[in-house]
Short mmCIF file of C-alpha atoms and ligand atoms in Angstrom, two decimals:
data_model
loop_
_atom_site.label_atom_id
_atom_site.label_comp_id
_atom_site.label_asym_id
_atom_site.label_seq_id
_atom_site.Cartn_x
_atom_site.Cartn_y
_atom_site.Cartn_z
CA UNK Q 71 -112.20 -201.17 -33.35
CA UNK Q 72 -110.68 -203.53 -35.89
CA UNK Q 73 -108.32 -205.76 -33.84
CA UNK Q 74 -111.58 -206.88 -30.96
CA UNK Q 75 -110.85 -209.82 -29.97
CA UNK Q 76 -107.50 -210.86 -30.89
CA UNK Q 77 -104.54 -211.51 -29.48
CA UNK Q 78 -101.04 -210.39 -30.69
CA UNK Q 79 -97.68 -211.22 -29.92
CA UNK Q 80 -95.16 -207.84 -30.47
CA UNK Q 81 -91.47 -208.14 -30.05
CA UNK Q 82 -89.27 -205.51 -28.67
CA UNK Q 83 -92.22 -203.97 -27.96
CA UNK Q 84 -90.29 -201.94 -24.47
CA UNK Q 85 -89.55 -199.38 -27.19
CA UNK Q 86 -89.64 -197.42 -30.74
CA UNK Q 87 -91.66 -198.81 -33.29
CA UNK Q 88 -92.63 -202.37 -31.08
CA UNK Q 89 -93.84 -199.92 -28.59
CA UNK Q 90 -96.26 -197.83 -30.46
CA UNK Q 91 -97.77 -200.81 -32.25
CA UNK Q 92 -98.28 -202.25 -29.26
CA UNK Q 93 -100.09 -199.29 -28.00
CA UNK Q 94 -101.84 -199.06 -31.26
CA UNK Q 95 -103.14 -202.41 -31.38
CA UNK Q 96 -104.35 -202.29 -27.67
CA UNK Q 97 -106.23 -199.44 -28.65
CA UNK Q 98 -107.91 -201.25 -31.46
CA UNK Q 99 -109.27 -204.01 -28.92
CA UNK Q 100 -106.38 -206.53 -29.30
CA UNK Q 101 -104.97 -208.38 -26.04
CA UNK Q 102 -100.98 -207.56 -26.31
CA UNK Q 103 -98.47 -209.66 -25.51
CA UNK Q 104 -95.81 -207.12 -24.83
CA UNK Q 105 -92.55 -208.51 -25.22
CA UNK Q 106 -89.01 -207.73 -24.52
CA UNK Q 107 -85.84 -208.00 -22.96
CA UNK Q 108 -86.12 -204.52 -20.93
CA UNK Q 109 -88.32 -205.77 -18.09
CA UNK Q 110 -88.54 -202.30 -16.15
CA UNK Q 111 -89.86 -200.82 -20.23
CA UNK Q 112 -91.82 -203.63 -20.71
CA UNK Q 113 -93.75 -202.91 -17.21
CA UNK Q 114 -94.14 -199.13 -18.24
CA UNK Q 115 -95.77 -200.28 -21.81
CA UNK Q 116 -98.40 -202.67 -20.22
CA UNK Q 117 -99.46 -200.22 -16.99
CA UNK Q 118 -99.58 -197.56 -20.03
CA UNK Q 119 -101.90 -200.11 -22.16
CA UNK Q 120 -104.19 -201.30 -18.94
CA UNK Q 121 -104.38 -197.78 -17.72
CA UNK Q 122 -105.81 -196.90 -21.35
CA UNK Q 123 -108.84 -199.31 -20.39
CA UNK Q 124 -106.51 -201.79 -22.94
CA UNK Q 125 -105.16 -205.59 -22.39
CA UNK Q 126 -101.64 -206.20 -22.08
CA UNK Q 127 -99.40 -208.80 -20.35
CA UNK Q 128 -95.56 -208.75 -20.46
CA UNK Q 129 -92.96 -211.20 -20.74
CA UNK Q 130 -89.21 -210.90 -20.93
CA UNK Q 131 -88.09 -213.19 -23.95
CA UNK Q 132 -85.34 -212.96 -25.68
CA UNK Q 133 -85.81 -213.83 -29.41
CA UNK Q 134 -82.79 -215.40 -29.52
CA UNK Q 135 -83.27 -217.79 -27.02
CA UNK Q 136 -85.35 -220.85 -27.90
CA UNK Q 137 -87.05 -221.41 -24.37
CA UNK Q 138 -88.04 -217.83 -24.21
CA UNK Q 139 -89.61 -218.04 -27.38
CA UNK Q 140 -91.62 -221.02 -26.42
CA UNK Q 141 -92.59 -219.10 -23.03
CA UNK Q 142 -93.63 -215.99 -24.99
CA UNK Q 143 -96.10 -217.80 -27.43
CA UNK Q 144 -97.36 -220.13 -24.75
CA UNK Q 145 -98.38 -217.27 -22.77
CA UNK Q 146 -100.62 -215.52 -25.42
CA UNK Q 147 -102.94 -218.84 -25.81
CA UNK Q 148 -102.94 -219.62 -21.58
CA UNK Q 149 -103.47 -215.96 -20.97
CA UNK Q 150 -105.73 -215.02 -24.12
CA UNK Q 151 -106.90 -218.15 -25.37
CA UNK Q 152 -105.41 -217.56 -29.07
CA UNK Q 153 -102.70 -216.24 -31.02
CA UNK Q 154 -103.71 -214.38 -33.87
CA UNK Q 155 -101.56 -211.97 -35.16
CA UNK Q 156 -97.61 -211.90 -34.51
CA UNK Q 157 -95.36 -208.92 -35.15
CA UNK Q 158 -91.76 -210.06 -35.17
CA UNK Q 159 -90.24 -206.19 -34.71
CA UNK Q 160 -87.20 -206.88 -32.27
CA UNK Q 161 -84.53 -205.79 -33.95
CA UNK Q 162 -80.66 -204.86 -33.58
CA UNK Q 163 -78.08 -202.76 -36.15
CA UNK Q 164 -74.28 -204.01 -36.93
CA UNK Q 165 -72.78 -200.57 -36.62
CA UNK Q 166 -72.41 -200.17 -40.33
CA UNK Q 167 -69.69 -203.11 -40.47
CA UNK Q 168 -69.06 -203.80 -43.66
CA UNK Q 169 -67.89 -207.90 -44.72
CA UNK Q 170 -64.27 -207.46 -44.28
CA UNK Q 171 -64.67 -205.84 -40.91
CA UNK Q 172 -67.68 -207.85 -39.15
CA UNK Q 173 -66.72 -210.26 -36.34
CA UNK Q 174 -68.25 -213.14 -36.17
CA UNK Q 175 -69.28 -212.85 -32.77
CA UNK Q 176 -71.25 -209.18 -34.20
CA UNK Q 177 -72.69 -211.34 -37.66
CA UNK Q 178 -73.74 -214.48 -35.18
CA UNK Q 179 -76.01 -211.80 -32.89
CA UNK Q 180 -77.40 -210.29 -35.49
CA UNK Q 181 -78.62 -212.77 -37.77
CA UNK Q 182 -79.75 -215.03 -34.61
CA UNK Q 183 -82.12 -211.73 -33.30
CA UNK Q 184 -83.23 -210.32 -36.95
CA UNK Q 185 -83.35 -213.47 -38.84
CA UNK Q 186 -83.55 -216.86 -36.44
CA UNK Q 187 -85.52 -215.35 -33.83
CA UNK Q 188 -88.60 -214.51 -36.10
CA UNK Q 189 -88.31 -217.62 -38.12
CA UNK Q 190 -88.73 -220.06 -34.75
CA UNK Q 191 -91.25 -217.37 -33.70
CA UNK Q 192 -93.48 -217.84 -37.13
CA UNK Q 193 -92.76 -221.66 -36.90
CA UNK Q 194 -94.70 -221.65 -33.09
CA UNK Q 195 -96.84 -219.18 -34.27
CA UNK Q 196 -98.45 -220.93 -37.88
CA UNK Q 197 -98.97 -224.12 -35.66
CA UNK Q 198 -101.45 -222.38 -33.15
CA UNK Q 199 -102.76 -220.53 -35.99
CA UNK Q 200 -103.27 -223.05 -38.23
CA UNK Q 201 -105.80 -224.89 -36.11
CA UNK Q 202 -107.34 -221.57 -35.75
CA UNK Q 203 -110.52 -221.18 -37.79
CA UNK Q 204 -109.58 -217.89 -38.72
CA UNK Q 205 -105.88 -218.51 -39.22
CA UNK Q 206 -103.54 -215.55 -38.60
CA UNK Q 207 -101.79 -212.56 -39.54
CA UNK Q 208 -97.70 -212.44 -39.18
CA UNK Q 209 -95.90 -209.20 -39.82
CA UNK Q 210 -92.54 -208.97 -39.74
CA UNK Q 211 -90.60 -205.64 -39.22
CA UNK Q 212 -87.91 -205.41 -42.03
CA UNK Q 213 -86.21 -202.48 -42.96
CA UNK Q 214 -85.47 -200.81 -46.04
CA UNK Q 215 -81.59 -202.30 -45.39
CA UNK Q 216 -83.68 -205.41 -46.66
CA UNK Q 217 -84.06 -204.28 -50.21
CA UNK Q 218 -81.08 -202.02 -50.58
CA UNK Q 219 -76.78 -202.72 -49.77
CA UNK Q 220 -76.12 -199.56 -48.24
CA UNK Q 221 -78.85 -199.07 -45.23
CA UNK Q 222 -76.64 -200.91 -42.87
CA UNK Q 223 -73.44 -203.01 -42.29
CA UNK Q 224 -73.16 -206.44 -44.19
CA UNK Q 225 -75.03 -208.34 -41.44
CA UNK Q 226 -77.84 -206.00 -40.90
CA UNK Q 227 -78.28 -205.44 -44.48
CA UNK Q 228 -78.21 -209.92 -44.83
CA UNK Q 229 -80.76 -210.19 -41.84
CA UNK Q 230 -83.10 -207.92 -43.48
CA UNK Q 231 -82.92 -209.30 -46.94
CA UNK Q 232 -83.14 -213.15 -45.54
CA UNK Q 233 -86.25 -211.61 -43.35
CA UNK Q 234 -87.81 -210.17 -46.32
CA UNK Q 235 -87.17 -213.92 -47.71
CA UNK Q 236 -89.19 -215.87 -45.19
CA UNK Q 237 -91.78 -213.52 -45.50
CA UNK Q 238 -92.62 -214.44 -48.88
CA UNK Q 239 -91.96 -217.85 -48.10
CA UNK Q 240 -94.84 -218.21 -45.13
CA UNK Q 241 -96.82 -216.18 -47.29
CA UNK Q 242 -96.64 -218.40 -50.49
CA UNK Q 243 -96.94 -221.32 -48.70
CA UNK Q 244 -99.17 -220.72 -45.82
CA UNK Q 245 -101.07 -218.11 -47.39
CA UNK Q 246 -101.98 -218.48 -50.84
CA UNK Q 247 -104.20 -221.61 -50.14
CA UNK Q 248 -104.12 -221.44 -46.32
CA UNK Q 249 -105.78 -218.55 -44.09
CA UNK Q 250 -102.39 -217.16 -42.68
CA UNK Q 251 -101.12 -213.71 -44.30
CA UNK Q 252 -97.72 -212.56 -43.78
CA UNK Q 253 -96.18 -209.54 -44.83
CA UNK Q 254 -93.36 -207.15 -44.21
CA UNK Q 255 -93.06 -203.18 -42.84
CA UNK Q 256 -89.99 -202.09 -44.16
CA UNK Q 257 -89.17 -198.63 -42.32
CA UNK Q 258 -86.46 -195.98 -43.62
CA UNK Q 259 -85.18 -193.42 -40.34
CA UNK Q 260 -87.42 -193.75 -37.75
CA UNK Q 261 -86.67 -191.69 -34.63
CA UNK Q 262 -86.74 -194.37 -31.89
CA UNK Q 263 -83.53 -195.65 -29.38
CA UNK Q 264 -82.45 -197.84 -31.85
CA UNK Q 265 -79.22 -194.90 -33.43
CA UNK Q 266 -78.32 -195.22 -30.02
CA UNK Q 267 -76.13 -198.40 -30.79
CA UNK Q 268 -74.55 -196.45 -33.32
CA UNK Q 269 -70.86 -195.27 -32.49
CA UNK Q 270 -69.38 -192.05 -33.68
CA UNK Q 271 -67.31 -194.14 -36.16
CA UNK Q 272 -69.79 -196.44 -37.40
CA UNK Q 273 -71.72 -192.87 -38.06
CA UNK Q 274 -69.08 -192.48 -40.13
CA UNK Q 275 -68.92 -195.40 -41.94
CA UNK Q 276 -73.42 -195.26 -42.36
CA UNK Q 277 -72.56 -191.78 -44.12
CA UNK Q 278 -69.99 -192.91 -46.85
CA UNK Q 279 -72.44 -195.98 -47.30
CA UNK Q 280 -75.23 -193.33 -47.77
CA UNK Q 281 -73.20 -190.77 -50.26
CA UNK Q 282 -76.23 -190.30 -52.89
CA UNK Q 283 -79.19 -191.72 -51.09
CA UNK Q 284 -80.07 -188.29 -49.97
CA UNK Q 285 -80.98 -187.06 -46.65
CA UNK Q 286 -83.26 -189.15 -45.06
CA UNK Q 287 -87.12 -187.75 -43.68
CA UNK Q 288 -87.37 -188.93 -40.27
CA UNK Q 289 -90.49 -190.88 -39.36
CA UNK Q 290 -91.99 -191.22 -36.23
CA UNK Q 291 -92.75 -194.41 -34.67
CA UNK Q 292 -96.66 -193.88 -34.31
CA UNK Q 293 -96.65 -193.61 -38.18
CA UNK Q 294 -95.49 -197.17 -38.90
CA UNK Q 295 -97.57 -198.10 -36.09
CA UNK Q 296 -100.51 -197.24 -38.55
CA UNK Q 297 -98.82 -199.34 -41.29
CA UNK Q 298 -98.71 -202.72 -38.95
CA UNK Q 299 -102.47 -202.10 -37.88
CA UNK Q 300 -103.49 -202.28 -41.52
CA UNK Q 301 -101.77 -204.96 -42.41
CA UNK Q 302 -103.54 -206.76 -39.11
CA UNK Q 303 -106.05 -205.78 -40.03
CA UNK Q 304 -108.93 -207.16 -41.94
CA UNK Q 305 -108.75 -204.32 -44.28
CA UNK Q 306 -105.56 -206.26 -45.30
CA UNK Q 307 -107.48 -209.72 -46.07
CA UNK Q 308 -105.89 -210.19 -49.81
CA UNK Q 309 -102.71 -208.22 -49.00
CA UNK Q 310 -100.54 -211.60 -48.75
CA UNK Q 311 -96.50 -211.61 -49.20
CA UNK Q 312 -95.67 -207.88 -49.98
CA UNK Q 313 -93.37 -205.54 -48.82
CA UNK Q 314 -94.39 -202.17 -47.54
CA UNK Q 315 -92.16 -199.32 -48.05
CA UNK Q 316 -92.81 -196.63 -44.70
CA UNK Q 317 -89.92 -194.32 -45.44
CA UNK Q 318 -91.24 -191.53 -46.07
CA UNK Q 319 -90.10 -191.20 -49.76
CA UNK Q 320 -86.59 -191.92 -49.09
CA UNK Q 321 -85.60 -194.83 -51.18
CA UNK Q 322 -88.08 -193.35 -54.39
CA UNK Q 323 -85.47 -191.04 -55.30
P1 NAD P 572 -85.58 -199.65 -30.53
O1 NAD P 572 -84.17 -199.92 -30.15
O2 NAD P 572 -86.24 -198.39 -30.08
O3 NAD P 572 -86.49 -200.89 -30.09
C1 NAD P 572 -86.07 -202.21 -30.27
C2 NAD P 572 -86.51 -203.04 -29.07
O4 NAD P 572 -86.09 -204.39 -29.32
C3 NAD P 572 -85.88 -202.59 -27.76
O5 NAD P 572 -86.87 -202.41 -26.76
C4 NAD P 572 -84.94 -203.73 -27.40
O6 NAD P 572 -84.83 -203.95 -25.99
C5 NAD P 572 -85.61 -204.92 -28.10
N1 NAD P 572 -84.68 -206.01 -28.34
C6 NAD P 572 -83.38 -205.94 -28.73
N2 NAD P 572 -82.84 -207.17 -28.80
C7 NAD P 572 -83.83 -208.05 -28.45
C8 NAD P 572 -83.89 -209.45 -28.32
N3 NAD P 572 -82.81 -210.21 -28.53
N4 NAD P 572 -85.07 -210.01 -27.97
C9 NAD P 572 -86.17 -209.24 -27.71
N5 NAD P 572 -86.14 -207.90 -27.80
C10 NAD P 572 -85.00 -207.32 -28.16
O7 NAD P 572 -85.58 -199.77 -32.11
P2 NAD P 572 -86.67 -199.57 -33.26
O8 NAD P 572 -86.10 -198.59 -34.19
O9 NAD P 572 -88.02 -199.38 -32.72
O10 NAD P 572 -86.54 -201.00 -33.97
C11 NAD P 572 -87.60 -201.89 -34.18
C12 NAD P 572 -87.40 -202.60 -35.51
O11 NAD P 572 -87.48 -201.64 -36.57
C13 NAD P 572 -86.05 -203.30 -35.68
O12 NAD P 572 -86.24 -204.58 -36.23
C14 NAD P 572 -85.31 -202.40 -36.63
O13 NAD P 572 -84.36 -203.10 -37.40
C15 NAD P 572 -86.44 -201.87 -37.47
N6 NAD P 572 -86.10 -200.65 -38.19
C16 NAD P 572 -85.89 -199.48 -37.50
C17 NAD P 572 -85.56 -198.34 -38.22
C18 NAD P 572 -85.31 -197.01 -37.55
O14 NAD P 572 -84.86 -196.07 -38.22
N7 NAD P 572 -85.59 -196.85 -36.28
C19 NAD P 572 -85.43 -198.38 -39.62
C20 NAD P 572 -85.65 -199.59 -40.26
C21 NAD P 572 -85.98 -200.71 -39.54
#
């Protein structure tokens, strides 16, 4: 098992691509802190997980709210005694709003769950793991709207580049020298519940921003499940600061 012994933090884990991680991870010998705002999901994932013969608590935390965060990481050291790999994955689209049509109310959610949320999450995180002898891995689930203009609205497509950002931030700071990695999953279409948020219009609007990408392959979630275990992994150890591309193909044409 690769993950024995460690404990990891996954957001939005109730569902999608947080979900199957989770259940990946468990299944590698990690102790899961399943985390979410769907408390009913978020029961179903960790009875799943313990029912495996895996360890899994839940917690409902918000990533956008700061005592919620502080509850979440609290629990994985009083509950597992550590906190040694966090996978900031909780994640919300903009239906394809572009700048001149994005409320602020809309731009204000997004950023605060894609963007703030995992930045107050690494900052609890790196000081737990940095008085950890063996550090810690963070992995934060991007998108390929982070390295492109036209996977998502103006705010989704912001979060994910500023995401991508303080990836290679932690990781040039904390990691170069230090003993915490951090690196970023950056899926293309994934089938999860996520598309679910998107209206018939903003469909619309995600197709003229497409015109010339292509069609997209669909991915499944268990596949970029695979990616986040490596990069937990210690097959990762001098993987530090990159981006992973899980789409498929999509954006190499
Ligand atoms: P999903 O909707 O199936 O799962 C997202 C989970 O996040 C849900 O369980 C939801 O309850 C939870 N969540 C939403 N807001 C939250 C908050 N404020 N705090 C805590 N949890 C919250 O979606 P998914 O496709 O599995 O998305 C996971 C991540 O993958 C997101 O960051 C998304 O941007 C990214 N991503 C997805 C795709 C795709 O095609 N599905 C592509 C690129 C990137």
């Amino acid at each position: 098992m690769k993950l024995s012994g460690r404990t990891a933090i996954v957001t939005g884990a109730a569902s999608g691509i947080g979900k199957a991680i989770a259940e990946l991870y468990a299944r590698e010998g990690a102790k899961v802190i399943v985390s979410d705002i769907n408390e009913e999901a978020i029961n179903q994932v960790v009875e799943g997980i313990k029912e495996e013969g895996g360890q899994a608590a839940g917690i409902v935390a918000d990533v956008s709210k700061d005592e919620e965060i502080d509850a979440m990481v609290k629990l994985a050291v009083d509950e597992f005694g550590s906190l040694d790999i966090l996978v900031n994955n909780a994640g919300i689209l903009d239906n394809f709003m572009t700048v001149g049509e994005v409320s602020d109310q809309v731009w204000n959610q997004v950023i605060a769950v894609n963007l703030t949320g995992p930045f107050k999450i690494s900052r609890a995180a790196i000081k737990i793991m940095e008085g950890q002898e063996n550090g810690g891995v963070i992995i934060n689930n991007a998108s390929i709207g982070g390295l492109f203009g036209s996977r998502g609205g103006a705010a989704y497509v912001s979060s994910k580049h500023g995401l991508i950002g303080l990836t290679k931030n932690i990781a040039a700071t904390y990691g170069i020298h230090g003993k915490i990695r951090a690196n970023v999953i950056a899926p293309g279409a994934v089938r999860t519940n996520i598309s679910s948020s998107i209206t018939a219009e903003a469909s619309k609007m995600g197709q003229k921003a497409l015109a010339g990408a292509g069609a997209a392959p669909l991915g499944e979630s268990e596949q970029l499940a695979q990616a986040a275990l490596f990069l937990a992994s210690d097959d990762s150890s001098f993987v530090n600061g990159d981006v992973m591309v899980v789409d498929g193909g999509w954006t190499s044409v």
